[in-house]
Amino acid sequence: MKPNQQLETSKKNQIQNMFNAISIEYDFLNKLITFGNDIKWRKKVYTIAKENSPKNILDIATGTGDIALELANIEGAKIIGLDISEKMLEIGKKKITNQNLSDKIDLALGDAENLSYSNGSFDIITIGFGVRNFQNLIKGLNESKRVLKENGKLIILESSVPKNYIIKFFYLLLSRAYVPFLGLVFSKDKSAYRYLQKSAETFPSGHAFVEILKNCGFKNILTQRQMFGAVSIYIAEKQS
Ligand SMILES: C[S@@+](CC[C@H](N)C(=O)[O-])C[C@H]1O[C@@H](n2cnc3c(N)ncnc32)[C@H](O)[C@@H]1O
């Protein structure tokens, strides 16, 4: 789905404008939306990535760079954080400079669906809350696979919908009221938070997303559900 169905502009263009518009408040509102659990989830992504002792990591849809910053704790790893929103990257760049991590993390403006890197460039690719914003999900996943090394891992952190009916009922009640409410109170772009909530609800999750990864040719796919299934971490390998 697009942030604004009435506009004829492409989803990519709308997403880029939307994240440029909400970049200043993004980190603060992200904490409120996730009840501060985002820190814990990023640490899990870091722990999974570290297992492979990666040297080259690409963090796609890096936004303000929080996953890239966490990955910088992996000894000997170099991280590229890529995003289509220059305003999100501007905030990320400030954090990296403040933490003296410019020699470990490089932030680059670029599109997940048209990566400029050669085949087999990265040991690990991470994508945090990014895939549901891709214009062409399959193209984005195939590009990730292309630039991953053989046996490399793709780690995706994404919103999902709880399976249990009772938990799902409370999840929908909370997210349909709480996320748009936060947007209404704290943001100039209220429609952005309606889109973020709706896209989280409608994006394929769990088994459906695993099937998509399988169809793209990924192997050994694991799912780790977080916060009663409101968020999932998918780990998929590139193997011929
Ligand atoms: C919800 S933010 C997630 C930021 C960060 N990964 C995090 O976990 O907080 C989603 C990001 O995906 C980026 N994005 C969406 N489509 C993209 C694409 N095709 N290529 C690169 N970045 C993209 C947006 O610009 C935005 O910064």
mmCIF file of C-alpha atoms in Angstrom, residues 12-231:
data_model
loop_
_atom_site.group_PDB
_atom_site.id
_atom_site.type_symbol
_atom_site.label_atom_id
_atom_site.label_comp_id
_atom_site.label_asym_id
_atom_site.label_seq_id
_atom_site.Cartn_x
_atom_site.Cartn_y
_atom_site.Cartn_z
ATOM 1 C CA LYS A 12 8.813 5.218 -3.506
ATOM 2 C CA ASN A 13 8.433 8.931 -3.995
ATOM 3 C CA GLN A 14 5.735 9.173 -1.299
ATOM 4 C CA ILE A 15 7.805 7.103 1.147
ATOM 5 C CA GLN A 16 10.870 9.258 0.559
ATOM 6 C CA ASN A 17 8.870 12.460 1.129
ATOM 7 C CA MET A 18 7.134 10.990 4.163
ATOM 8 C CA PHE A 19 10.352 9.969 5.945
ATOM 9 C CA ASN A 20 12.018 13.268 5.013
ATOM 10 C CA ALA A 21 9.028 15.018 6.641
ATOM 11 C CA ILE A 22 9.016 12.975 9.876
ATOM 12 C CA SER A 23 12.801 12.556 10.280
ATOM 13 C CA ILE A 24 13.144 15.014 13.194
ATOM 14 C CA GLU A 25 10.559 13.260 15.386
ATOM 15 C CA TYR A 26 11.214 9.705 14.112
ATOM 16 C CA ASP A 27 13.500 8.474 16.914
ATOM 17 C CA PHE A 28 11.331 9.935 19.665
ATOM 18 C CA LEU A 29 8.045 8.594 18.275
ATOM 19 C CA ASN A 30 9.617 5.218 17.469
ATOM 20 C CA LYS A 31 10.404 4.822 21.168
ATOM 21 C CA LEU A 32 6.785 5.645 22.083
ATOM 22 C CA ILE A 33 5.295 3.355 19.415
ATOM 23 C CA THR A 34 7.465 0.379 20.426
ATOM 24 C CA PHE A 35 7.279 1.150 24.191
ATOM 25 C CA GLY A 36 11.090 1.316 24.112
ATOM 26 C CA ASN A 37 11.384 -2.288 22.902
ATOM 27 C CA ASP A 38 13.156 -1.198 19.696
ATOM 28 C CA ILE A 39 16.445 -1.154 21.652
ATOM 29 C CA LYS A 40 15.984 -4.810 22.640
ATOM 30 C CA TRP A 41 15.083 -5.867 19.075
ATOM 31 C CA ARG A 42 18.124 -4.132 17.588
ATOM 32 C CA LYS A 43 20.319 -5.932 20.135
ATOM 33 C CA LYS A 44 18.808 -9.241 18.973
ATOM 34 C CA VAL A 45 19.622 -8.361 15.355
ATOM 35 C CA TYR A 46 23.186 -7.559 16.474
ATOM 36 C CA THR A 47 23.495 -10.904 18.340
ATOM 37 C CA ILE A 48 22.294 -12.868 15.281
ATOM 38 C CA ALA A 49 24.604 -10.927 12.936
ATOM 39 C CA LYS A 50 27.621 -11.360 15.246
ATOM 40 C CA GLU A 51 27.404 -15.195 15.058
ATOM 41 C CA ASN A 52 28.870 -15.089 11.532
ATOM 42 C CA SER A 53 31.801 -12.776 12.492
ATOM 43 C CA PRO A 54 30.901 -10.581 9.501
ATOM 44 C CA LYS A 55 33.397 -8.176 7.960
ATOM 45 C CA ASN A 56 31.042 -6.367 5.583
ATOM 46 C CA ILE A 57 27.477 -5.511 6.552
ATOM 47 C CA LEU A 58 24.813 -3.616 4.663
ATOM 48 C CA ASP A 59 21.988 -2.110 6.728
ATOM 49 C CA ILE A 60 19.217 -1.361 4.244
ATOM 50 C CA ALA A 61 16.557 1.246 5.125
ATOM 51 C CA THR A 62 18.923 2.373 7.866
ATOM 52 C CA GLY A 63 16.899 5.553 8.537
ATOM 53 C CA THR A 64 18.574 7.404 11.394
ATOM 54 C CA GLY A 65 21.136 4.597 11.679
ATOM 55 C CA ASP A 66 20.245 2.900 14.965
ATOM 56 C CA ILE A 67 20.722 -0.677 13.681
ATOM 57 C CA ALA A 68 24.008 0.331 12.000
ATOM 58 C CA LEU A 69 25.163 1.865 15.317
ATOM 59 C CA GLU A 70 24.345 -1.362 17.159
ATOM 60 C CA LEU A 71 26.164 -3.448 14.515
ATOM 61 C CA ALA A 72 29.241 -1.280 14.973
ATOM 62 C CA ASN A 73 29.837 -3.236 18.210
ATOM 63 C CA ILE A 74 30.894 -6.220 16.066
ATOM 64 C CA GLU A 75 34.674 -6.259 16.103
ATOM 65 C CA GLY A 76 36.318 -5.813 12.719
ATOM 66 C CA ALA A 77 33.023 -5.161 10.907
ATOM 67 C CA LYS A 78 32.482 -2.310 8.456
ATOM 68 C CA ILE A 79 28.891 -1.199 8.015
ATOM 69 C CA ILE A 80 27.181 0.651 5.199
ATOM 70 C CA GLY A 81 23.785 2.119 6.104
ATOM 71 C CA LEU A 82 21.636 2.800 3.047
ATOM 72 C CA ASP A 83 18.411 4.795 2.762
ATOM 73 C CA ILE A 84 16.365 6.757 0.211
ATOM 74 C CA SER A 85 15.616 9.559 2.696
ATOM 75 C CA GLU A 86 18.413 12.098 2.923
ATOM 76 C CA LYS A 87 16.828 13.753 5.985
ATOM 77 C CA MET A 88 16.792 10.476 7.941
ATOM 78 C CA LEU A 89 20.442 9.953 6.938
ATOM 79 C CA GLU A 90 21.366 13.494 8.058
ATOM 80 C CA ILE A 91 20.248 12.621 11.603
ATOM 81 C CA GLY A 92 22.087 9.302 11.417
ATOM 82 C CA LYS A 93 25.295 11.040 10.296
ATOM 83 C CA LYS A 94 25.182 13.344 13.341
ATOM 84 C CA LYS A 95 24.845 10.339 15.701
ATOM 85 C CA ILE A 96 27.762 8.558 14.029
ATOM 86 C CA THR A 97 29.994 11.624 14.281
ATOM 87 C CA ASN A 98 29.007 12.178 17.938
ATOM 88 C CA GLN A 99 29.908 8.573 18.757
ATOM 89 C CA ASN A 100 33.221 8.727 16.805
ATOM 90 C CA LEU A 101 32.150 5.845 14.584
ATOM 91 C CA SER A 102 32.807 7.406 11.167
ATOM 92 C CA ASP A 103 35.604 4.885 10.501
ATOM 93 C CA LYS A 104 33.177 1.943 11.025
ATOM 94 C CA ILE A 105 29.907 3.201 9.546
ATOM 95 C CA ASP A 106 29.331 4.855 6.235
ATOM 96 C CA LEU A 107 25.835 6.182 5.401
ATOM 97 C CA ALA A 108 24.787 6.293 1.768
ATOM 98 C CA LEU A 109 21.768 7.551 -0.136
ATOM 99 C CA GLY A 110 20.443 4.702 -2.261
ATOM 100 C CA ASP A 111 17.548 2.478 -3.223
ATOM 101 C CA ALA A 112 17.140 -1.076 -1.898
ATOM 102 C CA GLU A 113 15.565 -2.054 -5.200
ATOM 103 C CA ASN A 114 18.548 -0.896 -7.299
ATOM 104 C CA LEU A 115 21.695 -1.504 -5.266
ATOM 105 C CA SER A 116 24.948 -0.173 -6.689
ATOM 106 C CA TYR A 117 27.088 -2.936 -5.101
ATOM 107 C CA SER A 118 28.600 -5.917 -6.929
ATOM 108 C CA ASN A 119 27.312 -9.460 -6.506
ATOM 109 C CA GLY A 120 28.409 -11.133 -3.278
ATOM 110 C CA SER A 121 29.676 -7.980 -1.516
ATOM 111 C CA PHE A 122 28.242 -8.525 1.982
ATOM 112 C CA ASP A 123 28.393 -11.174 4.720
ATOM 113 C CA ILE A 124 25.214 -9.882 6.376
ATOM 114 C CA ILE A 125 22.336 -7.657 5.314
ATOM 115 C CA THR A 126 19.948 -6.218 7.881
ATOM 116 C CA ILE A 127 16.639 -4.451 7.161
ATOM 117 C CA GLY A 128 14.763 -2.955 10.121
ATOM 118 C CA PHE A 129 11.159 -1.874 9.545
ATOM 119 C CA GLY A 130 12.045 -1.256 5.915
ATOM 120 C CA VAL A 131 10.630 -4.047 3.719
ATOM 121 C CA ARG A 132 7.000 -3.048 4.145
ATOM 122 C CA ASN A 133 7.884 0.348 2.711
ATOM 123 C CA PHE A 134 9.489 -1.023 -0.446
ATOM 124 C CA GLN A 135 7.669 -0.198 -3.660
ATOM 125 C CA ASN A 136 8.548 -3.597 -5.127
ATOM 126 C CA LEU A 137 9.190 -6.052 -2.294
ATOM 127 C CA ILE A 138 10.374 -8.916 -4.529
ATOM 128 C CA LYS A 139 12.800 -6.679 -6.405
ATOM 129 C CA GLY A 140 14.202 -5.419 -3.082
ATOM 130 C CA LEU A 141 14.626 -8.936 -1.671
ATOM 131 C CA ASN A 142 16.233 -10.178 -4.891
ATOM 132 C CA GLU A 143 18.665 -7.277 -4.844
ATOM 133 C CA SER A 144 19.600 -8.156 -1.241
ATOM 134 C CA LYS A 145 20.198 -11.745 -2.305
ATOM 135 C CA ARG A 146 22.354 -10.670 -5.237
ATOM 136 C CA VAL A 147 24.724 -8.574 -3.105
ATOM 137 C CA LEU A 148 24.928 -11.166 -0.293
ATOM 138 C CA LYS A 149 27.859 -13.584 -0.287
ATOM 139 C CA GLU A 150 27.206 -17.325 -0.564
ATOM 140 C CA ASN A 151 26.073 -18.490 2.925
ATOM 141 C CA GLY A 152 25.452 -14.865 3.864
ATOM 142 C CA LYS A 153 22.456 -13.992 6.053
ATOM 143 C CA LEU A 154 19.586 -11.600 5.528
ATOM 144 C CA ILE A 155 18.123 -10.455 8.864
ATOM 145 C CA ILE A 156 14.786 -8.680 8.648
ATOM 146 C CA LEU A 157 13.081 -6.986 11.583
ATOM 147 C CA GLU A 158 9.484 -6.131 10.710
ATOM 148 C CA SER A 159 6.047 -5.536 12.189
ATOM 149 C CA SER A 160 3.762 -8.550 12.202
ATOM 150 C CA VAL A 161 0.289 -9.410 13.453
ATOM 151 C CA PRO A 162 -0.107 -11.675 16.522
ATOM 152 C CA LYS A 163 -1.680 -15.068 15.719
ATOM 153 C CA ASN A 164 -3.532 -15.590 18.990
ATOM 154 C CA TYR A 165 -7.079 -14.153 18.581
ATOM 155 C CA ILE A 166 -7.230 -12.535 21.999
ATOM 156 C CA ILE A 167 -3.796 -10.945 21.698
ATOM 157 C CA LYS A 168 -4.629 -9.900 18.124
ATOM 158 C CA PHE A 169 -7.809 -8.188 19.323
ATOM 159 C CA PHE A 170 -5.904 -6.082 21.872
ATOM 160 C CA TYR A 171 -3.038 -5.475 19.424
ATOM 161 C CA LEU A 172 -5.449 -4.077 16.784
ATOM 162 C CA LEU A 173 -7.340 -2.037 19.350
ATOM 163 C CA LEU A 174 -4.147 -0.490 20.674
ATOM 164 C CA SER A 175 -2.361 0.076 17.373
ATOM 165 C CA ARG A 176 -5.437 1.539 15.593
ATOM 166 C CA ALA A 177 -5.928 4.083 18.368
ATOM 167 C CA TYR A 178 -2.454 4.617 19.822
ATOM 168 C CA VAL A 179 -0.239 5.073 16.719
ATOM 169 C CA PRO A 180 -2.543 7.584 14.924
ATOM 170 C CA PHE A 181 -3.026 9.368 18.284
ATOM 171 C CA LEU A 182 0.754 9.815 18.651
ATOM 172 C CA GLY A 183 0.900 11.175 15.118
ATOM 173 C CA LEU A 184 -1.938 13.571 15.886
ATOM 174 C CA VAL A 185 -0.279 14.927 19.027
ATOM 175 C CA PHE A 186 3.394 14.968 18.054
ATOM 176 C CA SER A 187 3.641 15.164 14.260
ATOM 177 C CA LYS A 188 2.855 17.644 11.515
ATOM 178 C CA ASP A 189 2.278 14.683 9.177
ATOM 179 C CA LYS A 190 -0.678 12.843 10.716
ATOM 180 C CA SER A 191 -1.275 10.736 7.612
ATOM 181 C CA ALA A 192 2.228 9.233 7.976
ATOM 182 C CA TYR A 193 1.229 7.539 11.241
ATOM 183 C CA ARG A 194 -2.024 6.268 9.794
ATOM 184 C CA TYR A 195 0.019 4.730 6.953
ATOM 185 C CA LEU A 196 2.579 3.233 9.378
ATOM 186 C CA GLN A 197 -0.210 1.620 11.407
ATOM 187 C CA LYS A 198 -2.200 0.356 8.397
ATOM 188 C CA SER A 199 0.828 -0.990 6.559
ATOM 189 C CA ALA A 200 1.926 -2.890 9.688
ATOM 190 C CA GLU A 201 -1.519 -4.498 9.805
ATOM 191 C CA THR A 202 -1.709 -5.474 6.137
ATOM 192 C CA PHE A 203 1.887 -6.428 5.308
ATOM 193 C CA PRO A 204 2.382 -10.221 4.970
ATOM 194 C CA SER A 205 3.815 -11.601 8.168
ATOM 195 C CA GLY A 206 4.779 -14.925 9.725
ATOM 196 C CA HIS A 207 4.247 -17.893 7.397
ATOM 197 C CA ALA A 208 3.171 -15.638 4.483
ATOM 198 C CA PHE A 209 6.409 -13.671 4.629
ATOM 199 C CA VAL A 210 8.497 -16.840 4.986
ATOM 200 C CA GLU A 211 6.868 -18.098 1.748
ATOM 201 C CA ILE A 212 7.889 -14.874 -0.011
ATOM 202 C CA LEU A 213 11.494 -15.321 1.165
ATOM 203 C CA LYS A 214 11.433 -18.959 -0.006
ATOM 204 C CA ASN A 215 10.108 -17.930 -3.426
ATOM 205 C CA CYS A 216 12.996 -15.479 -3.720
ATOM 206 C CA GLY A 217 15.337 -18.434 -3.231
ATOM 207 C CA PHE A 218 16.383 -17.931 0.402
ATOM 208 C CA LYS A 219 17.060 -21.068 2.468
ATOM 209 C CA ASN A 220 17.082 -22.106 6.154
ATOM 210 C CA ILE A 221 14.543 -19.455 7.096
ATOM 211 C CA LEU A 222 13.918 -18.923 10.801
ATOM 212 C CA THR A 223 11.362 -16.657 12.463
ATOM 213 C CA GLN A 224 11.724 -15.223 15.963
ATOM 214 C CA ARG A 225 8.503 -13.605 17.179
ATOM 215 C CA GLN A 226 8.851 -10.668 19.562
ATOM 216 C CA MET A 227 6.303 -8.944 21.823
ATOM 217 C CA PHE A 228 3.575 -11.602 21.393
ATOM 218 C CA GLY A 229 4.129 -11.610 17.623
ATOM 219 C CA ALA A 230 3.677 -7.851 17.079
ATOM 220 C CA VAL A 231 7.178 -7.837 15.609
#
